[in-house]
Tab-separated table of N, CA and C in Angstrom:
chain	number	residue	atom	x	y	z
A	1	MET	N	4.565	11.023	9.463
A	1	MET	CA	5.606	9.839	9.771
A	1	MET	C	4.809	8.601	9.515
A	2	GLY	N	5.538	7.588	8.924
A	2	GLY	CA	5.024	6.379	8.850
A	2	GLY	C	5.164	5.431	10.056
A	3	MET	N	4.619	4.345	10.093
A	3	MET	CA	4.634	3.225	11.042
A	3	MET	C	5.184	2.103	10.495
A	4	MET	N	6.022	1.333	11.284
A	4	MET	CA	6.381	0.058	11.052
A	4	MET	C	5.416	-0.983	11.718
A	5	GLU	N	4.856	-1.776	10.960
A	5	GLU	CA	3.936	-2.789	11.506
A	5	GLU	C	4.383	-4.199	11.398
A	6	LYS	N	4.363	-4.966	12.507
A	6	LYS	CA	4.681	-6.414	12.317
A	6	LYS	C	3.443	-7.190	12.406
A	7	VAL	N	3.204	-8.029	11.245
A	7	VAL	CA	2.114	-8.972	11.168
A	7	VAL	C	2.587	-10.202	11.451
A	8	SER	N	1.773	-10.842	12.455
A	8	SER	CA	2.335	-12.138	12.802
A	8	SER	C	1.118	-13.142	13.080
A	9	CYS	N	1.613	-14.404	12.879
A	9	CYS	CA	0.389	-15.512	12.897
A	9	CYS	C	0.783	-16.235	14.255
A	10	ALA	N	-0.326	-16.373	14.956
A	10	ALA	CA	-0.318	-17.000	16.439
A	10	ALA	C	-0.183	-18.527	16.125
A	11	SER	N	-0.645	-19.085	15.064
A	11	SER	CA	-0.565	-20.471	14.846
A	11	SER	C	0.890	-20.917	14.377
A	12	CYS	N	1.441	-20.419	13.357
A	12	CYS	CA	2.693	-20.917	13.007
A	12	CYS	C	4.017	-20.086	13.131
A	13	GLY	N	3.774	-18.926	13.705
A	13	GLY	CA	4.869	-18.090	14.019
A	13	GLY	C	5.490	-17.295	13.043
A	14	SER	N	4.780	-17.286	11.704
A	14	SER	CA	5.257	-16.377	10.677
A	14	SER	C	5.078	-14.955	10.798
A	15	GLU	N	6.069	-14.277	10.429
A	15	GLU	CA	5.948	-12.674	10.671
A	15	GLU	C	6.287	-12.003	9.323
A	16	TRP	N	5.755	-10.844	9.177
A	16	TRP	CA	6.105	-9.812	8.174
A	16	TRP	C	6.200	-8.505	8.825
A	17	GLU	N	7.334	-7.836	8.496
A	17	GLU	CA	7.477	-6.553	8.874
A	17	GLU	C	7.223	-5.439	7.758
A	18	CYS	N	6.250	-4.583	7.918
A	18	CYS	CA	5.844	-3.754	6.908
A	18	CYS	C	5.688	-2.255	7.113
A	19	PRO	N	6.245	-1.492	6.367
A	19	PRO	CA	6.047	-0.001	6.481
A	19	PRO	C	4.727	0.397	6.066
A	20	THR	N	4.065	1.241	6.966
A	20	THR	CA	2.630	1.855	6.597
A	20	THR	C	2.581	3.346	6.777
A	21	GLY	N	1.684	3.965	6.072
A	21	GLY	CA	1.550	5.349	6.264
A	21	GLY	C	2.455	6.087	5.146
A	22	CYS	N	2.952	7.224	5.461
A	22	CYS	CA	3.707	8.016	4.444
A	22	CYS	C	4.709	8.860	5.332
A	23	GLY	N	5.745	9.260	4.401
A	23	GLY	CA	6.936	10.072	5.004
A	23	GLY	C	6.869	11.487	4.433
A	24	PHE	N	7.803	12.340	4.838
A	24	PHE	CA	7.964	13.641	4.496
A	24	PHE	C	8.068	13.803	2.821
A	25	MET	N	8.734	12.778	2.227
A	25	MET	CA	9.058	12.975	0.753
A	25	MET	C	7.563	12.617	0.080
A	26	HIS	N	6.677	12.068	0.630
A	26	HIS	CA	5.292	11.820	0.054
A	26	HIS	C	4.316	13.000	0.053
A	27	GLY	N	4.828	14.186	0.374
A	27	GLY	CA	3.914	15.390	0.423
A	27	GLY	C	3.859	16.098	-0.979
A	28	ASN	N	4.486	15.513	-1.996
A	28	ASN	CA	4.608	16.071	-3.271
A	28	ASN	C	4.072	14.945	-4.401
A	29	LEU	N	3.095	15.190	-5.144
A	29	LEU	CA	2.555	14.211	-5.968
A	29	LEU	C	3.574	13.675	-7.031
A	30	GLU	N	4.485	14.423	-7.402
A	30	GLU	CA	5.397	14.049	-8.508
A	30	GLU	C	6.334	12.871	-7.745
A	31	ARG	N	6.710	13.149	-6.522
A	31	ARG	CA	7.540	12.114	-5.822
A	31	ARG	C	6.846	10.855	-5.554
A	32	VAL	N	5.445	10.900	-5.390
A	32	VAL	CA	4.544	9.748	-5.111
A	32	VAL	C	4.428	9.085	-6.445
A	33	ALA	N	4.105	9.707	-7.519
A	33	ALA	CA	3.911	9.097	-8.861
A	33	ALA	C	4.985	8.290	-9.366
A	34	VAL	N	6.367	8.648	-8.930
A	34	VAL	CA	7.533	7.831	-9.388
A	34	VAL	C	7.459	6.385	-8.907
A	35	LEU	N	6.641	6.188	-7.851
A	35	LEU	CA	6.600	4.881	-7.243
A	35	LEU	C	5.756	3.957	-8.044
A	36	TYR	N	5.214	4.390	-9.055
A	36	TYR	CA	4.401	3.596	-10.059
A	36	TYR	C	4.962	3.366	-11.451
A	37	PRO	N	4.580	2.451	-12.196
A	37	PRO	CA	5.181	2.145	-13.549
A	37	PRO	C	4.840	3.388	-14.420
A	38	GLU	N	5.500	3.685	-15.448
A	38	GLU	CA	5.279	4.799	-16.417
A	38	GLU	C	3.825	4.925	-16.799
A	39	ASP	N	3.258	3.819	-17.366
A	39	ASP	CA	1.776	4.059	-17.816
A	39	ASP	C	0.867	4.440	-16.675
A	40	VAL	N	1.172	3.974	-15.493
A	40	VAL	CA	0.361	4.510	-14.336
A	40	VAL	C	0.460	5.953	-14.170
A	41	GLN	N	1.811	6.466	-14.241
A	41	GLN	CA	2.377	7.702	-14.020
A	41	GLN	C	1.374	8.679	-14.840
A	42	LYS	N	1.299	8.188	-16.087
A	42	LYS	CA	0.508	9.067	-17.096
A	42	LYS	C	-0.892	9.128	-16.736
A	43	GLU	N	-1.534	8.048	-16.184
A	43	GLU	CA	-2.964	8.064	-15.794
A	43	GLU	C	-3.081	8.988	-14.643
A	44	ILE	N	-2.111	8.915	-13.775
A	44	ILE	CA	-2.116	9.990	-12.432
A	44	ILE	C	-2.067	11.370	-12.929
A	45	ASP	N	-1.172	11.641	-14.001
A	45	ASP	CA	-1.028	12.938	-14.474
A	45	ASP	C	-2.448	13.341	-15.187
A	46	ASN	N	-2.984	12.524	-15.897
A	46	ASN	CA	-4.269	12.780	-16.638
A	46	ASN	C	-5.557	12.880	-15.472
A	47	CYS	N	-5.398	12.455	-14.360
A	47	CYS	CA	-6.476	12.612	-13.396
A	47	CYS	C	-6.398	14.041	-12.668
A	48	THR	N	-5.046	14.606	-12.778
A	48	THR	CA	-5.059	15.960	-12.228
A	48	THR	C	-5.343	17.030	-12.992
A	49	ASN	N	-5.687	16.747	-14.229
A	49	ASN	CA	-6.086	17.854	-15.176
A	49	ASN	C	-5.136	19.070	-15.235
A	50	GLY	N	-3.727	18.926	-15.026
A	50	GLY	CA	-2.829	19.793	-15.128
A	50	GLY	C	-2.912	20.834	-13.977
A	51	GLU	N	-3.467	20.630	-12.843
A	51	GLU	CA	-3.499	21.474	-11.744
A	51	GLU	C	-2.163	21.727	-11.069
A	52	LYS	N	-1.877	22.972	-10.685
A	52	LYS	CA	-0.621	23.180	-10.169
A	52	LYS	C	-0.568	22.446	-8.756
A	53	PHE	N	-1.577	22.395	-8.050
A	53	PHE	CA	-1.427	21.803	-6.790
A	53	PHE	C	-2.655	20.881	-6.571
A	54	PRO	N	-2.549	19.693	-7.279
A	54	PRO	CA	-3.734	18.802	-7.248
A	54	PRO	C	-3.992	18.141	-5.849
A	55	TRP	N	-5.249	17.718	-5.571
A	55	TRP	CA	-5.494	17.110	-4.334
A	55	TRP	C	-5.131	15.617	-4.544
A	56	PHE	N	-4.405	15.068	-3.483
A	56	PHE	CA	-4.181	13.709	-3.409
A	56	PHE	C	-3.949	13.265	-1.989
A	57	ASP	N	-4.165	11.849	-1.923
A	57	ASP	CA	-4.064	11.262	-0.542
A	57	ASP	C	-3.154	10.057	-0.772
A	58	PHE	N	-2.142	9.771	-0.050
A	58	PHE	CA	-1.262	8.776	-0.257
A	58	PHE	C	-0.828	8.080	0.966
A	59	ALA	N	-0.567	6.875	0.891
A	59	ALA	CA	-0.019	6.034	1.985
A	59	ALA	C	0.450	4.625	1.598
A	60	TYR	N	1.456	4.101	2.325
A	60	TYR	CA	1.628	2.517	2.120
A	60	TYR	C	0.581	1.857	2.807
A	61	ARG	N	-0.021	0.993	2.346
A	61	ARG	CA	-0.997	0.147	2.980
A	61	ARG	C	-0.794	-1.423	3.052
A	62	LEU	N	-1.219	-2.063	3.990
A	62	LEU	CA	-0.951	-3.467	4.123
A	62	LEU	C	-1.794	-4.207	3.011
A	63	SER	N	-1.257	-5.244	2.396
A	63	SER	CA	-2.058	-5.986	1.283
A	63	SER	C	-1.499	-7.372	1.408
A	64	TYR	N	-2.453	-8.273	0.627
A	64	TYR	CA	-2.263	-9.638	0.633
A	64	TYR	C	-2.304	-9.897	-0.829
A	65	CYS	N	-1.344	-10.799	-1.393
A	65	CYS	CA	-1.326	-11.209	-2.701
A	65	CYS	C	-1.820	-12.717	-2.700
A	66	ARG	N	-2.855	-12.876	-3.320
A	66	ARG	CA	-3.517	-14.308	-3.476
A	66	ARG	C	-2.705	-15.298	-4.376
A	67	ASN	N	-1.813	-14.643	-5.249
A	67	ASN	CA	-1.030	-15.329	-6.207
A	67	ASN	C	0.235	-16.023	-5.457
A	68	CYS	N	0.893	-15.221	-4.749
A	68	CYS	CA	2.073	-15.818	-4.142
A	68	CYS	C	2.090	-15.961	-2.558
A	69	ASN	N	0.934	-15.636	-2.034
A	69	ASN	CA	0.538	-15.765	-0.677
A	69	ASN	C	1.587	-15.086	0.179
A	70	THR	N	1.611	-13.681	0.098
A	70	THR	CA	2.540	-12.846	0.834
A	70	THR	C	1.807	-11.682	1.395
A	71	ILE	N	2.207	-11.112	2.482
A	71	ILE	CA	1.662	-9.962	3.011
A	71	ILE	C	2.859	-8.807	2.821
A	72	GLU	N	2.468	-7.691	2.413
A	72	GLU	CA	3.425	-6.676	2.194
A	72	GLU	C	2.824	-5.413	2.151
A	73	SER	N	3.484	-4.258	2.058
A	73	SER	CA	3.098	-2.971	1.976
A	73	SER	C	3.088	-2.434	0.519
A	74	ILE	N	2.036	-1.840	0.031
A	74	ILE	CA	2.097	-1.304	-1.450
A	74	ILE	C	1.741	0.191	-1.305
A	75	PRO	N	2.120	0.914	-2.286
A	75	PRO	CA	1.751	2.317	-2.328
A	75	PRO	C	0.156	2.398	-2.897
A	76	TYR	N	-0.422	3.257	-2.251
A	76	TYR	CA	-1.879	3.496	-2.446
A	76	TYR	C	-2.165	4.963	-2.592
A	77	LEU	N	-2.602	5.455	-3.636
A	77	LEU	CA	-2.849	6.822	-3.960
A	77	LEU	C	-4.224	7.110	-4.503
A	78	LYS	N	-4.875	8.026	-4.002
A	78	LYS	CA	-6.226	8.658	-4.480
A	78	LYS	C	-5.799	10.012	-4.918
A	79	THR	N	-6.344	10.355	-6.113
A	79	THR	CA	-6.079	11.758	-6.682
A	79	THR	C	-7.260	12.188	-7.636
A	80	GLY	N	-7.268	13.368	-7.990
A	80	GLY	CA	-8.219	13.806	-9.162
A	80	GLY	C	-9.523	14.118	-8.507
A	81	SER	N	-10.311	14.963	-9.260
A	81	SER	CA	-11.636	15.418	-8.772
A	81	SER	C	-12.616	14.320	-8.540
A	82	VAL	N	-12.375	13.008	-9.178
A	82	VAL	CA	-13.251	11.957	-9.044
A	82	VAL	C	-12.589	10.944	-8.001
A	83	HIS	N	-11.417	11.243	-7.448
A	83	HIS	CA	-10.690	10.450	-6.502
A	83	HIS	C	-10.362	9.109	-7.075
A	84	THR	N	-9.734	9.059	-8.094
A	84	THR	CA	-9.382	7.762	-8.759
A	84	THR	C	-8.300	7.107	-7.774
A	85	ALA	N	-8.283	5.879	-7.617
A	85	ALA	CA	-7.353	5.150	-6.745
A	85	ALA	C	-6.432	4.419	-7.683
A	86	PHE	N	-5.158	4.370	-7.174
A	86	PHE	CA	-4.129	3.673	-7.773
A	86	PHE	C	-3.282	2.773	-6.806
A	87	ALA	N	-3.478	1.470	-6.817
A	87	ALA	CA	-2.846	0.529	-5.857
A	87	ALA	C	-1.668	-0.074	-6.618
A	88	GLY	N	-0.645	-0.166	-5.775
A	88	GLY	CA	0.589	-0.827	-6.447
A	88	GLY	C	0.231	-2.370	-6.483
A	89	LYS	N	1.223	-2.992	-7.285
A	89	LYS	CA	1.093	-4.461	-7.417
A	89	LYS	C	2.095	-5.115	-6.425
A	90	CYS	N	2.079	-6.514	-6.405
A	90	CYS	CA	2.866	-7.143	-5.583
A	90	CYS	C	4.206	-7.077	-5.972
A	91	ALA	N	5.177	-6.754	-5.062
A	91	ALA	CA	6.540	-6.620	-5.443
A	91	ALA	C	7.207	-7.992	-5.847
A	92	LYS	N	6.628	-9.133	-5.283
A	92	LYS	CA	7.241	-10.342	-5.562
A	92	LYS	C	6.887	-10.952	-6.865
A	93	CYS	N	5.445	-10.877	-7.248
A	93	CYS	CA	5.257	-11.575	-8.527
A	93	CYS	C	4.513	-10.557	-9.572
A	94	GLY	N	4.236	-9.376	-9.125
A	94	GLY	CA	3.678	-8.334	-10.022
A	94	GLY	C	2.170	-8.420	-10.319
A	95	GLN	N	1.482	-9.212	-9.404
A	95	GLN	CA	-0.034	-9.414	-9.650
A	95	GLN	C	-0.674	-8.282	-8.802
A	96	ASP	N	-1.999	-8.191	-9.015
A	96	ASP	CA	-2.878	-7.524	-8.171
A	96	ASP	C	-2.912	-7.965	-6.852
A	97	VAL	N	-3.181	-7.004	-5.803
A	97	VAL	CA	-3.277	-7.449	-4.303
A	97	VAL	C	-4.637	-7.065	-3.791
A	98	GLN	N	-4.838	-7.544	-2.833
A	98	GLN	CA	-6.078	-7.112	-1.972
A	98	GLN	C	-5.653	-6.335	-0.805
A	99	LEU	N	-6.201	-5.164	-0.594
A	99	LEU	CA	-5.791	-4.443	0.573
A	99	LEU	C	-6.359	-4.910	1.796
A	100	ILE	N	-5.600	-4.905	2.852
A	100	ILE	CA	-6.167	-5.661	4.080
A	100	ILE	C	-6.785	-4.704	5.029
A	101	GLU	N	-8.055	-4.741	5.163
A	101	GLU	CA	-8.975	-3.950	5.924
A	101	GLU	C	-9.030	-4.366	7.317
A	102	ASN	N	-9.137	-5.657	7.540
A	102	ASN	CA	-9.374	-6.251	8.923
A	102	ASN	C	-8.329	-7.565	8.960
A	103	ILE	N	-7.178	-7.385	9.512
A	103	ILE	CA	-6.204	-8.497	9.549
A	103	ILE	C	-6.770	-9.587	10.348
A	104	GLU	N	-7.608	-9.648	11.187
A	104	GLU	CA	-8.101	-10.794	12.011
A	104	GLU	C	-8.926	-11.597	11.113
A	105	ASN	N	-9.590	-11.145	10.116
A	105	ASN	CA	-10.289	-11.993	9.184
A	105	ASN	C	-9.510	-12.768	7.944
A	106	LEU	N	-8.317	-12.289	7.827
A	106	LEU	CA	-7.451	-12.953	6.868
A	106	LEU	C	-6.842	-14.254	7.354
A	107	PRO	N	-6.862	-15.338	6.506
A	107	PRO	CA	-5.989	-16.416	7.003
A	107	PRO	C	-4.586	-16.253	6.733
A	108	CYS	N	-3.619	-16.842	7.570
A	108	CYS	CA	-2.316	-16.805	7.274
A	108	CYS	C	-1.857	-17.463	6.030
A	109	PRO	N	-1.126	-16.649	5.232
A	109	PRO	CA	-0.616	-17.159	3.917
A	109	PRO	C	0.192	-18.445	3.990
A	110	VAL	N	0.802	-18.693	5.333
A	110	VAL	CA	1.636	-19.942	5.336
A	110	VAL	C	0.861	-21.165	5.743
A	111	CYS	N	0.227	-20.935	6.961
A	111	CYS	CA	-0.422	-22.177	7.501
A	111	CYS	C	-2.077	-22.130	7.226
A	112	HIS	N	-2.566	-21.060	6.701
A	112	HIS	CA	-3.942	-21.027	6.216
A	112	HIS	C	-4.952	-20.983	7.479
A	113	LYS	N	-4.359	-20.758	8.704
A	113	LYS	CA	-5.354	-20.582	9.785
A	113	LYS	C	-5.609	-19.162	10.247
A	114	LYS	N	-6.796	-18.930	10.682
A	114	LYS	CA	-6.954	-17.447	11.136
A	114	LYS	C	-6.280	-17.190	12.436
A	115	GLY	N	-5.822	-15.916	12.704
A	115	GLY	CA	-5.063	-15.729	13.936
A	115	GLY	C	-4.007	-14.825	13.679
A	116	LEU	N	-4.174	-14.042	12.515
A	116	LEU	CA	-3.091	-12.890	12.275
A	116	LEU	C	-3.390	-11.831	13.283
A	117	SER	N	-2.403	-11.100	13.544
A	117	SER	CA	-2.409	-9.952	14.275
A	117	SER	C	-1.406	-8.858	13.763
A	118	LYS	N	-1.364	-7.711	14.165
A	118	LYS	CA	-0.501	-6.733	13.871
A	118	LYS	C	-0.301	-5.914	14.971
A	119	ALA	N	1.086	-5.347	15.137
A	119	ALA	CA	1.386	-4.580	16.258
A	119	ALA	C	2.381	-3.556	15.538
A	120	GLU	N	2.336	-2.345	16.145
A	120	GLU	CA	3.242	-1.092	15.783
A	120	GLU	C	4.578	-1.421	16.386
A	121	THR	N	5.694	-1.374	15.618
A	121	THR	CA	6.980	-1.674	16.146
A	121	THR	C	7.864	-0.444	16.149
A	122	GLY	N	7.467	0.651	15.295
A	122	GLY	CA	8.439	1.726	15.242
A	122	GLY	C	7.741	2.730	14.286
A	123	THR	N	8.639	3.711	14.051
A	123	THR	CA	8.208	4.785	12.929
A	123	THR	C	9.256	4.813	11.951
A	124	TRP	N	9.034	5.370	10.872
A	124	TRP	CA	9.939	5.503	9.637
A	124	TRP	C	9.630	6.890	8.995
A	125	ASP	N	10.598	7.429	8.195
A	125	ASP	CA	10.298	8.498	7.365
A	125	ASP	C	11.102	8.439	6.187
């Protein structure tokens, strides 16, 4: 079951509500692969070498887009014998994003001051 996380800025009051983790429908690689563009779906398929039950790890993760200064959740998948990673693009502008590892070190995209925090606000599936 996934978590809903609220990212907020103590300085300006900006907030982002983001789903993280995964749900029941993400237990199947084919269902996860459709979250990516067709060219990435082909790469994912190539990484599994035609295995009937390929290894994979999937979750929605918090990310930051430097291009449009937004915080959002993106699909993040690791699969294949060499654990190739596939990260989604920014839903707003389509550019690459940076995964957020430590929210406290990231400046607010709105006011550019440090002081972001996150809190779990619920669950989703």
